[in-house]
């Protein structure tokens, strides 16, 4: 069996899901026997390549994330929404209850720690926030979801190991379904 | 009292008449999912999770408000019921802002447990993301409307057990809200006795004491029925 290609991506989230991924500890060696991690915040690499499995953390919050997730969908055979933000927006989506301009003002202009000269950053190289944060499934087809904030390392390893062995995991049957 | 025969999930039972389908099922360890039911309070059939199929009736009936009748043939675990339970649960999550990660009730929440039971891994409906109030005006407790599922267990516990009737319901549809007195801050209530029964009756992290933080909420919903039973003994 040839080695699979695995990618992990960090969109609008806190990277906690990636921390939990690292918590699979020495079991990363079992993953490495079956797959090469070709793109991830923790490995080098520029363009997102063709992969068998993409674990995508975080929700879609900006124009940049939108482009990225469309690109990933085209190049990944199996796209997995990784963590509560990717699955149901979670904390990232808490700004959806408010007007975007109010959110910017609160963070950059009216914050208690501000020196009264606060400005909303608008450099052309910066990403543009979308009005509303949406989960991955609102933009692209998602093949599998791992909810949890963050998902437990055991759960992540279970899902990866099943997919790498060409099996479809079942979180509910494995008693690994969890939110929060 | 004469018992009556009923068939539940292809098994024969002799049961007391005047009992609801839910009571009979719980007595016989047949699992029925509920959110708005709390033993000791009047059942109102609000959450629609306890729906069962009864032979000869086309629509699904809520087990908590339907009494058993002789020779009733009841089904509790059909694919149709499971489908609706999953939809109902997803709509609970989509209607308000249930962010488990920052909730006091995380890990001990009846809504989370319900999600696991109906195997909910994602929500297929668009979230409404309503702007909900968090009433922190009471000296000890908080009412967070983001996490409320409108089971009205707090309303019934306050009205039927404490007798204060601080809580009530206003508006309809997705704008429906629990209110204190005539929609005034909880801290200014002239009826609330600060007894805390609503807090224990609440299945989620919507009502909680200020002294705790994320994931620390310990509730004892059984205390409501305990009180009700003890009062019966004194009579």
Short mmCIF file of C-alpha atoms in Angstrom, two decimals:
data_model
loop_
_atom_site.label_atom_id
_atom_site.label_comp_id
_atom_site.label_asym_id
_atom_site.label_seq_id
_atom_site.Cartn_x
_atom_site.Cartn_y
_atom_site.Cartn_z
CA UNK A 1 0.00 0.00 0.00
CA UNK A 2 1.47 3.31 -1.05
CA UNK A 3 1.73 6.08 1.51
CA UNK A 4 -1.10 8.57 1.65
CA UNK A 5 -0.65 12.30 1.62
CA UNK A 6 -1.99 14.22 4.61
CA UNK A 7 -2.42 17.96 5.11
CA UNK A 8 -3.60 19.99 8.07
CA UNK A 9 -4.84 23.56 7.67
CA UNK A 10 -5.46 26.40 10.11
CA UNK A 11 -8.25 28.79 9.10
CA UNK A 12 -10.33 30.90 11.54
CA UNK A 13 -9.59 29.13 14.80
CA UNK A 14 -7.23 29.34 17.76
CA UNK A 15 -4.89 26.49 16.71
CA UNK A 16 -6.06 24.52 19.74
CA UNK A 17 -7.10 21.68 17.43
CA UNK A 18 -3.54 21.51 16.11
CA UNK A 19 -2.25 21.46 19.69
CA UNK A 20 -4.57 18.53 20.32
CA UNK A 21 -3.24 16.87 17.14
CA UNK A 22 0.27 17.13 18.58
CA UNK A 23 -1.09 15.47 21.72
CA UNK A 24 -1.35 12.17 19.85
CA UNK A 25 2.33 12.02 20.97
CA UNK A 26 4.25 8.93 19.85
CA UNK A 27 1.28 7.72 17.84
CA UNK A 28 2.44 10.25 15.24
CA UNK A 29 4.91 7.49 14.29
CA UNK A 30 2.00 5.18 13.42
CA UNK A 31 0.56 7.97 11.28
CA UNK A 32 3.96 8.55 9.65
CA UNK A 33 4.15 4.88 8.62
CA UNK A 34 0.96 5.30 6.61
CA UNK A 35 1.14 8.91 5.47
CA UNK A 36 3.42 11.83 4.68
CA UNK A 37 2.36 15.13 6.21
CA UNK A 38 2.91 17.33 3.17
CA UNK A 39 1.35 20.59 4.32
CA UNK A 40 0.65 21.88 7.81
CA UNK A 41 1.31 24.89 10.04
CA UNK A 42 4.00 22.72 11.66
CA UNK A 43 5.88 21.68 8.50
CA UNK A 44 7.48 23.65 5.69
CA UNK A 45 5.76 23.98 2.32
CA UNK A 46 4.20 26.73 0.24
CA UNK A 47 1.48 25.73 -2.23
CA UNK A 48 -1.24 23.39 -1.02
CA UNK A 49 -0.56 20.15 -2.96
CA UNK A 50 -2.80 17.26 -4.04
CA UNK A 51 -3.61 15.27 -0.89
CA UNK A 52 -5.66 12.28 0.19
CA UNK A 53 -6.80 13.76 3.50
CA UNK A 54 -7.06 17.39 4.58
CA UNK A 55 -7.82 18.21 8.23
CA UNK A 56 -9.15 21.77 8.24
CA UNK A 57 -9.35 23.64 11.54
CA UNK A 58 -11.37 26.84 12.00
CA UNK A 59 -14.28 28.52 10.28
CA UNK A 60 -14.38 30.66 7.15
CA UNK A 61 -14.08 34.25 8.37
CA UNK A 62 -12.53 36.19 5.47
CA UNK A 63 -11.98 36.43 1.71
CA UNK A 64 -8.64 34.66 2.15
CA UNK A 65 -10.17 31.70 4.02
CA UNK A 66 -12.86 31.50 1.34
CA UNK A 67 -10.27 31.21 -1.45
CA UNK A 68 -8.22 28.74 0.59
CA UNK A 69 -11.08 26.38 1.35
CA UNK A 70 -12.18 26.32 -2.30
CA UNK A 71 -8.58 25.49 -3.30
CA UNK A 72 -8.32 22.79 -0.63
CA UNK A 73 -11.62 21.23 -1.74
CA UNK A 74 -10.28 20.93 -5.29
CA UNK A 75 -7.06 19.29 -4.18
CA UNK A 76 -8.17 17.05 -1.32
CA UNK A 77 -9.87 13.69 -1.82
CA UNK A 78 -11.24 13.70 1.73
CA UNK A 79 -11.92 17.00 3.49
CA UNK A 80 -12.40 16.74 7.25
CA UNK A 81 -13.84 19.64 9.28
CA UNK A 82 -11.56 19.57 12.30
CA UNK A 83 -12.98 20.94 15.57
CA UNK A 84 -16.08 22.86 16.63
CA UNK A 85 -15.15 26.08 14.73
CA UNK A 86 -14.90 24.22 11.42
CA UNK A 87 -18.07 22.24 12.13
CA UNK A 88 -20.37 24.86 13.71
CA UNK A 89 -18.36 28.15 14.03
CA UNK A 90 -18.13 27.91 17.84
CA UNK A 91 -16.24 30.81 19.49
CA UNK A 92 -15.16 32.25 16.13
CA UNK A 93 -18.84 32.69 15.25
CA UNK A 94 -19.60 34.69 18.40
CA UNK A 95 -19.02 37.90 16.45
CA UNK A 96 -21.97 36.96 14.23
CA UNK A 97 -24.38 38.33 16.83
CA UNK A 98 -23.04 41.83 16.15
CA UNK A 99 -22.51 44.22 13.29
CA UNK A 100 -18.98 43.82 11.84
CA UNK A 101 -18.22 47.55 12.18
CA UNK A 102 -19.14 47.40 15.90
CA UNK A 103 -16.82 44.42 16.31
CA UNK A 104 -13.93 46.34 14.70
CA UNK A 105 -14.63 49.42 16.82
CA UNK A 106 -14.74 47.37 19.99
CA UNK A 107 -11.45 45.65 19.24
CA UNK A 108 -9.39 48.48 17.75
CA UNK A 109 -10.91 51.83 18.72
CA UNK A 110 -12.90 51.56 21.95
CA UNK A 111 -10.92 48.84 23.72
CA UNK A 112 -10.13 49.68 27.34
CA UNK A 113 -6.43 49.09 26.65
CA UNK A 114 -6.44 51.51 23.72
CA UNK A 115 -4.55 54.82 23.70
CA UNK A 116 -7.43 56.72 22.02
CA UNK A 117 -5.54 56.80 18.73
CA UNK A 118 -6.60 53.30 17.77
CA UNK A 119 -7.31 52.70 14.09
CA UNK A 120 -8.92 49.84 12.28
CA UNK A 121 -6.12 48.21 10.24
CA UNK A 122 -6.77 48.41 6.50
CA UNK A 123 -3.43 47.66 4.81
CA UNK A 124 -4.04 46.20 1.32
CA UNK A 125 -2.01 43.08 2.17
CA UNK A 126 -4.37 42.17 5.01
CA UNK A 127 -7.28 39.79 4.58
CA UNK A 128 -10.79 41.23 4.53
CA UNK A 129 -13.21 39.89 7.13
CA UNK A 130 -16.53 38.63 5.84
CA UNK A 131 -19.69 40.01 7.37
CA UNK A 132 -20.53 36.68 8.96
CA UNK A 133 -18.42 33.72 10.04
CA UNK A 134 -19.61 30.45 8.50
CA UNK A 135 -18.70 26.79 9.05
CA UNK A 136 -16.85 24.96 6.26
CA UNK A 137 -20.00 23.11 5.19
CA UNK A 138 -21.61 26.41 4.13
CA UNK A 139 -18.89 26.92 1.49
CA UNK A 140 -17.75 23.47 0.36
CA UNK A 141 -18.81 19.84 0.66
CA UNK A 142 -17.35 18.36 3.84
CA UNK A 143 -16.72 14.61 3.87
CA UNK A 144 -16.35 14.09 7.60
CA UNK A 145 -16.54 16.14 10.77
CA UNK A 146 -14.70 15.90 14.10
CA UNK A 147 -16.49 18.18 16.57
CA UNK A 148 -14.91 19.13 19.90
CA UNK A 149 -13.17 22.19 21.31
CA UNK A 150 -10.63 20.84 20.89
CA UNK A 151 -11.30 17.26 19.80
CA UNK A 152 -9.47 14.81 22.09
CA UNK A 153 -6.15 13.49 20.80
CA UNK A 154 -7.60 9.96 21.01
CA UNK A 155 -10.46 11.02 18.76
CA UNK A 156 -8.13 12.64 16.22
CA UNK A 157 -5.89 9.59 16.10
CA UNK A 158 -8.89 7.28 15.78
CA UNK A 159 -10.26 9.22 12.81
CA UNK A 160 -6.87 9.54 11.08
CA UNK A 161 -6.03 5.88 11.62
CA UNK A 162 -9.37 4.73 10.23
CA UNK A 163 -9.09 6.90 7.12
CA UNK A 164 -5.45 5.92 6.57
CA UNK A 165 -6.56 2.29 6.63
CA UNK A 166 -9.36 2.99 4.15
CA UNK A 167 -12.13 2.66 6.71
CA UNK A 168 -14.82 5.21 7.49
CA UNK A 169 -14.78 6.12 11.19
CA UNK A 170 -17.98 6.38 13.23
CA UNK A 171 -17.60 8.79 16.15
CA UNK A 172 -20.93 7.90 17.68
CA UNK A 173 -20.30 4.14 17.67
CA UNK A 174 -16.77 4.72 18.95
CA UNK A 175 -18.28 6.87 21.75
CA UNK A 176 -16.06 9.76 20.76
CA UNK A 177 -18.70 12.33 19.87
CA UNK A 178 -18.10 15.53 21.86
CA UNK A 179 -18.75 19.25 21.55
CA UNK A 180 -17.04 21.88 23.67
CA UNK B 1 -57.00 -0.65 40.20
CA UNK B 2 -57.50 -2.74 37.10
CA UNK B 3 -54.53 -2.88 34.77
CA UNK B 4 -54.88 -2.44 31.02
CA UNK B 5 -52.92 -4.20 28.29
CA UNK B 6 -50.68 -2.20 25.96
CA UNK B 7 -48.03 -3.19 23.44
CA UNK B 8 -44.84 -1.12 23.41
CA UNK B 9 -42.15 -1.93 20.82
CA UNK B 10 -43.74 -5.37 20.19
CA UNK B 11 -43.74 -6.31 23.89
CA UNK B 12 -46.88 -6.83 25.98
CA UNK B 13 -47.33 -4.93 29.22
CA UNK B 14 -50.08 -4.70 31.84
CA UNK B 15 -50.07 -1.08 33.00
CA UNK B 16 -51.99 1.32 35.22
CA UNK B 17 -54.56 3.40 33.33
CA UNK B 18 -54.43 7.19 33.79
CA UNK B 19 -50.67 7.15 33.33
CA UNK B 20 -48.93 8.80 30.39
CA UNK B 21 -47.03 6.80 27.78
CA UNK B 22 -43.84 8.41 29.09
CA UNK B 23 -44.49 7.34 32.69
CA UNK B 24 -45.22 3.79 31.59
CA UNK B 25 -42.09 3.64 29.39
CA UNK B 26 -39.84 4.99 32.16
CA UNK B 27 -41.29 2.42 34.61
CA UNK B 28 -40.32 -0.33 32.19
CA UNK B 29 -36.87 1.03 31.30
CA UNK B 30 -37.85 1.94 27.76
CA UNK B 31 -35.77 4.95 26.83
CA UNK B 32 -37.63 8.02 25.62
CA UNK B 33 -35.71 11.24 25.01
CA UNK B 34 -37.08 14.36 26.72
CA UNK B 35 -36.00 17.93 27.42
CA UNK B 36 -39.10 19.80 28.65
CA UNK B 37 -40.21 16.95 30.94
CA UNK B 38 -39.08 17.21 34.55
CA UNK B 39 -40.54 14.83 37.09
CA UNK B 40 -42.66 16.77 39.57
CA UNK B 41 -43.78 19.42 37.06
CA UNK B 42 -46.83 19.47 34.78
CA UNK B 43 -46.03 18.08 31.32
CA UNK B 44 -46.68 20.38 28.38
CA UNK B 45 -45.29 18.55 25.32
CA UNK B 46 -43.14 21.51 24.25
CA UNK B 47 -39.85 19.97 23.13
CA UNK B 48 -41.32 17.33 20.78
CA UNK B 49 -38.55 14.87 21.55
CA UNK B 50 -40.72 12.24 23.23
CA UNK B 51 -42.79 11.68 20.07
CA UNK B 52 -44.07 8.12 19.65
CA UNK B 53 -46.05 6.30 17.00
CA UNK B 54 -49.44 4.95 18.02
CA UNK B 55 -51.09 2.45 15.71
CA UNK B 56 -54.17 3.87 13.99
CA UNK B 57 -53.10 7.49 14.43
CA UNK B 58 -51.30 9.12 11.55
CA UNK B 59 -49.48 11.85 13.43
CA UNK B 60 -46.79 11.39 16.05
CA UNK B 61 -47.93 11.92 19.64
CA UNK B 62 -45.93 13.32 22.54
CA UNK B 63 -45.51 10.55 25.11
CA UNK B 64 -45.48 12.99 28.03
CA UNK B 65 -48.98 14.33 27.37
CA UNK B 66 -50.70 11.23 25.93
CA UNK B 67 -52.35 8.81 28.34
CA UNK B 68 -52.21 5.08 27.74
CA UNK B 69 -55.40 3.37 26.62
CA UNK B 70 -56.36 -0.28 26.55
CA UNK B 71 -54.80 -2.23 23.66
CA UNK B 72 -52.74 0.74 22.50
CA UNK B 73 -49.92 -0.30 20.18
CA UNK B 74 -46.99 2.07 20.71
CA UNK B 75 -43.67 2.28 18.90
CA UNK B 76 -40.83 4.33 20.39
CA UNK B 77 -37.77 3.55 18.29
CA UNK B 78 -38.77 3.79 14.62
CA UNK B 79 -36.65 5.45 11.93
CA UNK B 80 -39.34 8.13 11.56
CA UNK B 81 -39.09 9.06 15.23
CA UNK B 82 -35.28 9.05 15.15
CA UNK B 83 -35.32 11.31 12.11
CA UNK B 84 -37.50 13.90 13.87
CA UNK B 85 -35.50 13.71 17.09
CA UNK B 86 -32.33 14.50 15.14
CA UNK B 87 -34.02 17.42 13.33
CA UNK B 88 -35.42 18.81 16.60
CA UNK B 89 -32.01 18.65 18.27
CA UNK B 90 -30.32 20.38 15.34
CA UNK B 91 -32.91 23.15 15.47
CA UNK B 92 -32.20 23.64 19.20
CA UNK B 93 -28.57 24.29 18.32
CA UNK B 94 -29.33 26.45 15.29
CA UNK B 95 -31.93 28.67 16.96
CA UNK B 96 -29.79 30.25 19.72
CA UNK B 97 -26.08 30.59 20.39
CA UNK B 98 -24.90 27.37 21.99
CA UNK B 99 -21.14 27.74 22.27
CA UNK B 100 -20.28 24.71 24.39
CA UNK B 101 -16.62 25.71 24.69
CA UNK B 102 -17.39 28.79 26.80
CA UNK B 103 -20.46 27.47 28.64
CA UNK B 104 -20.70 26.89 32.40
CA UNK B 105 -22.64 23.73 31.64
CA UNK B 106 -20.03 22.20 29.29
CA UNK B 107 -19.70 18.47 29.93
CA UNK B 108 -22.76 18.26 32.19
CA UNK B 109 -25.38 19.66 29.83
CA UNK B 110 -28.63 17.89 28.97
CA UNK B 111 -28.56 19.44 25.49
CA UNK B 112 -25.05 18.12 24.81
CA UNK B 113 -26.08 14.67 26.05
CA UNK B 114 -29.13 14.80 23.84
CA UNK B 115 -26.87 15.60 20.86
CA UNK B 116 -24.73 12.55 21.60
CA UNK B 117 -27.83 10.36 21.91
CA UNK B 118 -29.26 11.39 18.54
CA UNK B 119 -25.74 11.08 17.02
CA UNK B 120 -25.61 14.75 16.05
CA UNK B 121 -22.18 15.56 14.64
CA UNK B 122 -23.08 18.56 12.51
CA UNK B 123 -26.02 20.96 12.16
CA UNK B 124 -27.59 20.93 8.71
CA UNK B 125 -29.57 24.13 9.19
CA UNK B 126 -28.24 27.69 9.07
CA UNK B 127 -27.59 29.15 12.51
CA UNK B 128 -29.79 32.16 13.26
CA UNK B 129 -27.12 33.84 15.45
CA UNK B 130 -29.68 36.01 17.28
CA UNK B 131 -28.49 38.82 19.53
CA UNK B 132 -29.62 37.58 22.95
CA UNK B 133 -29.52 39.32 26.29
CA UNK B 134 -27.58 38.12 29.29
CA UNK B 135 -29.35 39.30 32.45
CA UNK B 136 -26.80 39.64 35.24
CA UNK B 137 -28.90 41.96 37.40
CA UNK B 138 -29.70 39.35 40.05
CA UNK B 139 -27.13 39.39 42.89
CA UNK B 140 -26.48 35.62 42.74
CA UNK B 141 -27.73 34.25 39.44
CA UNK B 142 -27.42 34.87 35.70
CA UNK B 143 -30.03 34.32 32.99
CA UNK B 144 -28.32 33.82 29.62
CA UNK B 145 -30.90 33.74 26.83
CA UNK B 146 -28.25 32.54 24.34
CA UNK B 147 -28.39 29.10 25.94
CA UNK B 148 -32.14 28.83 26.56
CA UNK B 149 -34.08 26.19 24.62
CA UNK B 150 -37.53 27.31 25.81
CA UNK B 151 -38.32 24.07 27.65
CA UNK B 152 -40.01 26.32 30.29
CA UNK B 153 -38.95 24.02 33.13
CA UNK B 154 -37.87 27.17 35.05
CA UNK B 155 -41.29 28.76 34.50
CA UNK B 156 -43.12 25.69 35.81
CA UNK B 157 -40.75 25.10 38.75
CA UNK B 158 -41.17 28.76 39.80
CA UNK B 159 -44.91 28.70 39.39
CA UNK B 160 -45.88 25.21 40.54
CA UNK B 161 -43.29 24.40 43.21
CA UNK B 162 -42.06 27.72 44.59
CA UNK B 163 -45.36 29.47 43.93
CA UNK B 164 -43.65 32.72 43.01
CA UNK B 165 -44.34 32.87 39.25
CA UNK B 166 -41.42 35.19 38.59
CA UNK B 167 -40.78 33.57 35.20
CA UNK B 168 -43.10 33.65 32.24
CA UNK B 169 -42.95 33.58 28.44
CA UNK B 170 -43.34 36.41 25.93
CA UNK B 171 -43.53 36.58 22.11
CA UNK B 172 -43.89 33.71 19.67
CA UNK B 173 -41.79 31.80 17.16
CA UNK B 174 -38.03 32.41 17.19
CA UNK B 175 -38.57 35.66 19.13
CA UNK B 176 -40.01 33.80 22.10
CA UNK B 177 -38.23 34.66 25.35
CA UNK B 178 -38.38 33.79 29.06
CA UNK B 179 -39.13 36.94 31.04
CA UNK B 180 -38.86 37.92 34.68
CA UNK B 181 -42.02 39.63 35.97
CA UNK B 182 -43.29 41.85 33.12
CA UNK B 183 -40.03 41.73 31.14
CA UNK B 184 -37.97 43.66 33.66
CA UNK B 185 -34.44 42.87 34.93
CA UNK B 186 -34.37 39.78 37.15
CA UNK B 187 -32.59 41.74 39.90
CA UNK B 188 -35.55 44.10 40.15
CA UNK B 189 -38.12 41.33 40.47
CA UNK B 190 -40.73 41.77 43.17
CA UNK B 191 -41.83 38.13 42.93
CA UNK B 192 -38.52 36.20 42.81
CA UNK B 193 -37.64 34.61 46.16
CA UNK B 194 -34.09 33.75 45.01
CA UNK B 195 -34.84 30.11 45.89
CA UNK B 196 -32.75 28.74 42.98
CA UNK B 197 -35.21 26.07 41.85
CA UNK B 198 -35.23 27.47 38.31
CA UNK B 199 -31.48 27.03 38.20
CA UNK B 200 -31.71 23.34 39.06
CA UNK B 201 -34.65 22.81 36.71
CA UNK B 202 -32.80 24.36 33.74
CA UNK B 203 -31.34 21.64 31.47
CA UNK B 204 -28.62 23.83 29.92
CA UNK B 205 -26.33 26.64 31.02
CA UNK B 206 -29.05 29.28 30.62
CA UNK B 207 -29.53 29.86 34.38
CA UNK B 208 -26.46 29.59 36.57
CA UNK B 209 -24.97 30.95 39.80
CA UNK B 210 -22.38 33.71 39.47
CA UNK B 211 -19.87 31.94 41.70
CA UNK B 212 -18.79 29.45 39.00
CA UNK B 213 -16.87 29.46 35.72
CA UNK B 214 -16.77 27.45 32.48
CA UNK B 215 -17.63 23.76 32.82
CA UNK B 216 -18.18 23.93 36.60
CA UNK B 217 -21.96 23.97 36.76
CA UNK B 218 -23.44 21.23 38.94
CA UNK B 219 -27.22 20.97 38.79
CA UNK B 220 -29.65 18.75 40.62
CA UNK B 221 -32.89 18.72 38.61
CA UNK B 222 -34.14 15.83 40.75
CA UNK B 223 -34.52 18.21 43.71
CA UNK B 224 -37.72 19.56 42.18
CA UNK B 225 -39.46 16.20 42.37
CA UNK B 226 -37.94 15.48 45.78
CA UNK B 227 -39.63 18.60 47.13
CA UNK B 228 -42.93 17.72 45.50
CA UNK B 229 -42.85 14.19 46.99
CA UNK B 230 -41.90 15.39 50.47
CA UNK B 231 -44.81 17.80 50.52
CA UNK B 232 -47.17 14.93 49.67
CA UNK B 233 -45.84 12.99 52.68
CA UNK B 234 -46.62 15.84 55.07
CA UNK B 235 -50.19 15.98 53.80
#
